[in-house]
Structure formats: structure tokens, C-alpha cells
Amino acid sequence: MVHEAKRQGLTIPRSAVDEEVTKIKKRFADSAQYTRTLANSGLSESDVRAGIERFLLAKRVAEKAVTEKVLVTDASMKAYYAADPSRFVVPEQVRYRQILIAVDPGASSADWTAAKQRAAELAKQARGGKSFADLAKTQSDDTATRESGGDMGWVHRGRLEHDEDTAIFALPVGGVSDPVRTLYGYAVYRVEEKRAGKALSWEEVNKPRLAEELRRAETDRLRAEWVADLRRRANVEVLPAEP
């Protein structure tokens, strides 16, 4: 890429290199630490500047060959959507509450068993008519949600750990789960609301997000083609390693 930049006669202004050197120096406490770090790495200031120049040359030639040629239009986005509308869906969602009985990851099996029994008793109380939110406020070890009655907000299918996801999405509205083992202890869940998954119409699609997705995909495609072409045209000599 650097060779291609030089073949095209591209150059990097000294001011651009100076700017990058300044950014690097700001990562250090002072100039003395910067100088010591260079010395310990066997580098000089000129080595740093040469490396920066090479990086900026490669970046500039890639921008000319790839980035500046990427064009995302309404037409290309609509074509992408029309090719497979099933990719544009809002997954099933639930709003749920949680009661967590915390267990240290390194705790004994007896501690885990005791936590499971306590969680099962709280689930039984919730199914028997006690307010799940009130139980969460007084019994849950999750300090982040305890005051809100264990309210975890909305989550869509596939965002949680497998066992949690399976247990929560299997519940009907108002249903209370059996204890589920998590990284933090045993949890009991109650589903408050559900929203069914649905396909998005073209009007409902997040256009800026789609444009960025297409821009990344097209950039990756053009870059791969460009680099492959550079390799085909390059005169590469592999030298034997020194002893």
C-alpha cells in the first residue's frame, strides 16, 4: 500500500506528521518519559516519524482507492431491503422482574443449594399471591434493581444468557419462573408484559443504521479486491532468514 501511494506520487505534509507525533507524546507524563520509552524500544524520533508517514500514506491511498468510491444511496438501500425483508425484524420482547439470591462464584455446593432453596421459596410465595415487586424490594440481592421491585425493563429474545432467555420467554404474562442458576447466583423471574416479534416495513427501517451497515460491507468488499490486486501486481522477493 505504501509502494502504491509512492507510485501515485502521494505525499504527506510535515504538519500532518507533526500532529500525530504530538498526539503520541500526550500519552506520556512528560517528554522525559517519552524519550526513555523510545530508547528502551530501540527507536529514535526519526523512526517514529517514518512510521507515522508510512501509516498516513497507506491510509491516504486506501481512501482514494476504496473509501472515496463507496456510495450508499436510497436506491441501493431499498434494493438491499427488497432482496430479503426477513432480515429486518423486531424480535419478540418481554418486560420482566427479577429476584436475585447472590452466591459467590467460589462458594461451596452447599451455599449454592441453600440459595436455590431460598429462591424456590420466594417463587412459591409469588405464585401464592404475594407481590413479586415487594418481595424483590425486601429479598433481592440485586442492588441495582431492588428499589424498583426488580424491574429489568424490556429485552428482546437472544440478548440474555441461554438459560435465562429460555426461562423468561417460556413464561406467560404474570408467570413466575423456577430458580435459574446464573453467574451471580440463583434468580427468579416474573414476566410483566410481552411484545410479539414483527417484520419491519421499509418505512420503519432505521435508515442511518442501514446506510452504515451497507457502507461497511461495501468498504470491506472493495478493500479486499484492491489489496488482492496490489498483491498480484507487486514484485515480492522473500529472503532467507538470518541465522
Short mmCIF file of C-alpha atoms in Angstrom, two decimals:
data_model
loop_
_atom_site.label_atom_id
_atom_site.label_comp_id
_atom_site.label_asym_id
_atom_site.label_seq_id
_atom_site.Cartn_x
_atom_site.Cartn_y
_atom_site.Cartn_z
CA MET A 1 0.00 0.00 0.00
CA VAL A 2 2.88 2.36 0.77
CA HIS A 3 4.53 1.44 -2.54
CA GLU A 4 1.27 2.16 -4.37
CA ALA A 5 0.98 5.53 -2.64
CA LYS A 6 4.51 6.43 -3.72
CA ARG A 7 3.85 5.17 -7.26
CA GLN A 8 0.93 7.59 -7.42
CA GLY A 9 3.12 10.41 -6.15
CA LEU A 10 1.21 10.89 -2.93
CA THR A 11 2.96 12.73 -0.12
CA ILE A 12 2.17 13.52 3.49
CA PRO A 13 2.61 17.12 4.70
CA ARG A 14 5.13 17.58 7.51
CA SER A 15 2.38 19.26 9.54
CA ALA A 16 0.29 16.04 9.45
CA VAL A 17 3.23 14.03 10.82
CA ASP A 18 3.85 16.69 13.47
CA GLU A 19 0.22 16.45 14.55
CA GLU A 20 0.44 12.68 15.01
CA VAL A 21 3.72 12.97 16.95
CA THR A 22 2.03 15.44 19.27
CA LYS A 23 -0.82 13.01 19.87
CA ILE A 24 1.66 10.25 20.75
CA LYS A 25 3.60 12.48 23.15
CA LYS A 26 0.39 13.35 25.01
CA ARG A 27 0.10 9.71 26.06
CA PHE A 28 3.17 10.15 28.27
CA ALA A 29 3.53 12.01 31.55
CA ASP A 30 6.30 14.22 30.18
CA SER A 31 8.91 14.45 27.43
CA ALA A 32 11.45 12.59 29.56
CA GLN A 33 9.19 9.53 29.81
CA TYR A 34 8.61 9.69 26.05
CA THR A 35 12.37 9.81 25.39
CA ARG A 36 13.05 6.91 27.78
CA THR A 37 10.33 4.81 26.15
CA LEU A 38 11.85 5.39 22.70
CA ALA A 39 15.30 4.47 23.99
CA ASN A 40 14.05 1.30 25.66
CA SER A 41 12.35 0.31 22.38
CA GLY A 42 15.47 0.98 20.34
CA LEU A 43 13.71 3.73 18.39
CA SER A 44 14.64 7.28 17.50
CA GLU A 45 12.36 10.24 16.83
CA SER A 46 13.08 9.84 13.12
CA ASP A 47 11.95 6.19 13.31
CA VAL A 48 8.67 7.31 14.83
CA ARG A 49 8.16 9.96 12.18
CA ALA A 50 8.97 7.50 9.39
CA GLY A 51 6.46 5.01 10.78
CA ILE A 52 3.78 7.69 11.02
CA GLU A 53 4.44 8.78 7.45
CA ARG A 54 4.09 5.21 6.19
CA PHE A 55 0.83 4.79 8.10
CA LEU A 56 -0.60 8.03 6.72
CA LEU A 57 0.49 7.15 3.18
CA ALA A 58 -1.27 3.78 3.40
CA LYS A 59 -4.35 5.45 4.86
CA ARG A 60 -4.46 8.11 2.15
CA VAL A 61 -4.06 5.72 -0.77
CA ALA A 62 -6.73 3.44 0.71
CA GLU A 63 -9.09 6.39 0.98
CA LYS A 64 -8.56 7.19 -2.71
CA ALA A 65 -8.89 3.59 -3.87
CA VAL A 66 -11.70 2.46 -1.56
CA THR A 67 -13.38 4.87 0.84
CA GLU A 68 -13.99 7.67 -1.66
CA LYS A 69 -15.57 5.21 -4.09
CA VAL A 70 -18.13 3.83 -1.64
CA LEU A 71 -21.55 5.28 -2.37
CA VAL A 72 -24.72 4.35 -0.49
CA THR A 73 -27.96 5.67 -1.96
CA ASP A 74 -31.65 5.30 -1.20
CA ALA A 75 -31.90 3.04 -4.23
CA SER A 76 -29.12 0.72 -3.02
CA MET A 77 -30.67 0.55 0.46
CA LYS A 78 -34.11 -0.25 -0.96
CA ALA A 79 -32.60 -2.97 -3.15
CA TYR A 80 -30.83 -4.47 -0.14
CA TYR A 81 -34.09 -4.46 1.82
CA ALA A 82 -36.11 -5.92 -1.05
CA ALA A 83 -33.60 -8.74 -1.56
CA ASP A 84 -34.52 -10.24 1.83
CA PRO A 85 -37.06 -8.36 4.00
CA SER A 86 -36.91 -11.19 6.59
CA ARG A 87 -33.60 -9.74 7.81
CA PHE A 88 -35.44 -6.68 9.07
CA VAL A 89 -37.45 -7.77 12.08
CA VAL A 90 -38.04 -6.68 15.65
CA PRO A 91 -37.56 -9.80 17.81
CA GLU A 92 -40.05 -10.88 20.46
CA GLN A 93 -39.63 -8.79 23.61
CA VAL A 94 -40.57 -9.05 27.27
CA ARG A 95 -40.52 -6.74 30.27
CA TYR A 96 -39.70 -8.70 33.39
CA ARG A 97 -38.75 -8.51 37.05
CA GLN A 98 -36.03 -10.38 38.89
CA ILE A 99 -35.27 -11.53 42.40
CA LEU A 100 -31.61 -12.48 42.77
CA ILE A 101 -30.18 -14.58 45.59
CA ALA A 102 -26.49 -13.84 45.22
CA VAL A 103 -23.84 -16.54 45.57
CA ASP A 104 -20.08 -16.03 45.37
CA PRO A 105 -18.75 -17.90 42.29
CA GLY A 106 -16.27 -19.69 44.52
CA ALA A 107 -18.83 -20.72 47.13
CA SER A 108 -19.41 -24.31 48.16
CA SER A 109 -22.08 -26.53 46.64
CA ALA A 110 -23.94 -26.27 49.95
CA ASP A 111 -24.11 -22.49 49.57
CA TRP A 112 -25.48 -22.85 46.04
CA THR A 113 -28.05 -25.37 47.20
CA ALA A 114 -29.18 -23.09 50.03
CA ALA A 115 -29.55 -20.18 47.59
CA LYS A 116 -31.62 -22.32 45.25
CA GLN A 117 -33.92 -23.37 48.08
CA ARG A 118 -34.40 -19.77 49.18
CA ALA A 119 -35.15 -18.70 45.58
CA ALA A 120 -37.66 -21.55 45.24
CA GLU A 121 -39.43 -20.44 48.41
CA LEU A 122 -39.71 -16.87 47.11
CA ALA A 123 -41.09 -18.16 43.79
CA LYS A 124 -43.66 -20.17 45.74
CA GLN A 125 -44.70 -17.07 47.70
CA ALA A 126 -45.05 -15.04 44.49
CA ARG A 127 -47.21 -17.73 42.90
CA GLY A 128 -49.28 -17.83 46.08
CA GLY A 129 -50.31 -14.22 45.72
CA LYS A 130 -47.55 -12.16 47.32
CA SER A 131 -46.41 -9.14 45.30
CA PHE A 132 -43.32 -10.07 43.30
CA ALA A 133 -42.20 -6.42 43.33
CA ASP A 134 -42.49 -6.24 47.12
CA LEU A 135 -40.56 -9.47 47.51
CA ALA A 136 -37.83 -8.10 45.23
CA LYS A 137 -37.59 -4.91 47.30
CA THR A 138 -37.06 -6.82 50.53
CA GLN A 139 -35.35 -10.05 49.43
CA SER A 140 -33.36 -9.46 46.22
CA ASP A 141 -29.60 -9.06 46.41
CA ASP A 142 -29.55 -7.09 43.13
CA THR A 143 -28.94 -3.60 44.47
CA ALA A 144 -29.32 -2.03 41.01
CA THR A 145 -32.98 -3.06 40.63
CA ARG A 146 -34.12 -3.80 44.17
CA GLU A 147 -35.66 -0.37 44.77
CA SER A 148 -37.69 -0.63 41.56
CA GLY A 149 -39.10 -4.00 42.60
CA GLY A 150 -36.65 -5.93 40.44
CA ASP A 151 -37.80 -4.26 37.22
CA MET A 152 -35.33 -5.21 34.47
CA GLY A 153 -37.06 -3.31 31.67
CA TRP A 154 -37.56 -4.58 28.12
CA VAL A 155 -35.29 -7.16 26.50
CA HIS A 156 -35.58 -8.98 23.19
CA ARG A 157 -35.09 -12.69 22.64
CA GLY A 158 -31.48 -13.72 22.32
CA ARG A 159 -29.95 -10.92 24.42
CA LEU A 160 -29.71 -12.88 27.68
CA GLU A 161 -27.72 -15.94 28.66
CA HIS A 162 -29.26 -19.14 27.26
CA ASP A 163 -30.83 -20.45 30.48
CA GLU A 164 -32.22 -17.04 31.45
CA ASP A 165 -33.55 -16.40 27.95
CA THR A 166 -35.21 -19.81 27.79
CA ALA A 167 -36.85 -19.48 31.20
CA ILE A 168 -38.11 -15.92 30.73
CA PHE A 169 -39.52 -16.27 27.22
CA ALA A 170 -41.29 -19.52 28.14
CA LEU A 171 -43.38 -17.70 30.75
CA PRO A 172 -46.82 -16.22 30.11
CA VAL A 173 -47.55 -12.68 31.28
CA GLY A 174 -47.76 -12.86 35.06
CA GLY A 175 -45.88 -16.16 35.17
CA VAL A 176 -43.12 -16.79 37.73
CA SER A 177 -40.14 -18.99 36.87
CA ASP A 178 -38.41 -21.70 38.85
CA PRO A 179 -34.95 -20.75 40.17
CA VAL A 180 -32.40 -20.27 37.36
CA ARG A 181 -28.68 -20.51 38.05
CA THR A 182 -26.72 -17.51 36.73
CA LEU A 183 -23.18 -16.19 37.07
CA TYR A 184 -24.26 -14.22 40.13
CA GLY A 185 -26.45 -16.71 41.98
CA TYR A 186 -29.99 -18.04 41.64
CA ALA A 187 -32.65 -15.84 40.09
CA VAL A 188 -36.43 -15.98 39.87
CA TYR A 189 -38.25 -14.07 37.13
CA ARG A 190 -41.73 -12.70 36.55
CA VAL A 191 -42.91 -11.56 33.12
CA GLU A 192 -44.85 -8.28 33.20
CA GLU A 193 -45.53 -7.62 29.51
CA LYS A 194 -44.84 -9.20 26.13
CA ARG A 195 -44.47 -7.85 22.61
CA ALA A 196 -44.61 -10.21 19.66
CA GLY A 197 -41.87 -10.05 17.06
CA LYS A 198 -42.77 -8.39 13.77
CA ALA A 199 -41.32 -7.70 10.36
CA LEU A 200 -40.39 -4.09 9.64
CA SER A 201 -41.78 -2.32 6.61
CA TRP A 202 -39.38 -0.21 4.54
CA GLU A 203 -40.77 2.92 6.23
CA GLU A 204 -39.95 1.51 9.68
CA VAL A 205 -36.34 0.53 8.90
CA ASN A 206 -33.65 2.59 10.65
CA LYS A 207 -32.18 4.26 7.53
CA PRO A 208 -28.97 5.71 9.08
CA ARG A 209 -28.16 2.33 10.64
CA LEU A 210 -28.81 0.51 7.36
CA ALA A 211 -26.68 3.02 5.45
CA GLU A 212 -23.78 2.47 7.84
CA GLU A 213 -24.15 -1.30 7.54
CA LEU A 214 -24.05 -1.12 3.76
CA ARG A 215 -21.14 1.33 3.82
CA ARG A 216 -19.07 -1.04 5.96
CA ALA A 217 -19.92 -4.03 3.77
CA GLU A 218 -19.09 -2.21 0.53
CA THR A 219 -15.87 -0.81 2.03
CA ASP A 220 -14.77 -4.29 3.09
CA ARG A 221 -15.56 -5.71 -0.36
CA LEU A 222 -13.72 -3.00 -2.31
CA ARG A 223 -10.77 -3.06 0.07
CA ALA A 224 -10.36 -6.84 -0.30
CA GLU A 225 -10.45 -6.55 -4.08
CA TRP A 226 -7.99 -3.66 -4.08
CA VAL A 227 -5.47 -5.37 -1.77
CA ALA A 228 -5.71 -8.59 -3.81
CA ASP A 229 -4.93 -6.57 -6.95
CA LEU A 230 -1.96 -4.89 -5.24
CA ARG A 231 -0.60 -8.31 -4.28
CA ARG A 232 -0.99 -9.61 -7.82
CA ARG A 233 0.93 -6.64 -9.23
CA ALA A 234 3.59 -6.47 -6.50
CA ASN A 235 7.13 -7.72 -7.09
CA VAL A 236 7.80 -9.56 -3.83
CA GLU A 237 11.13 -11.19 -3.02
CA VAL A 238 11.30 -13.48 0.00
CA LEU A 239 14.77 -13.55 1.54
CA PRO A 240 16.13 -16.33 3.78
CA ALA A 241 16.12 -15.50 7.46
CA GLU A 242 19.42 -14.52 9.02
CA PRO A 243 20.97 -17.04 11.48
#
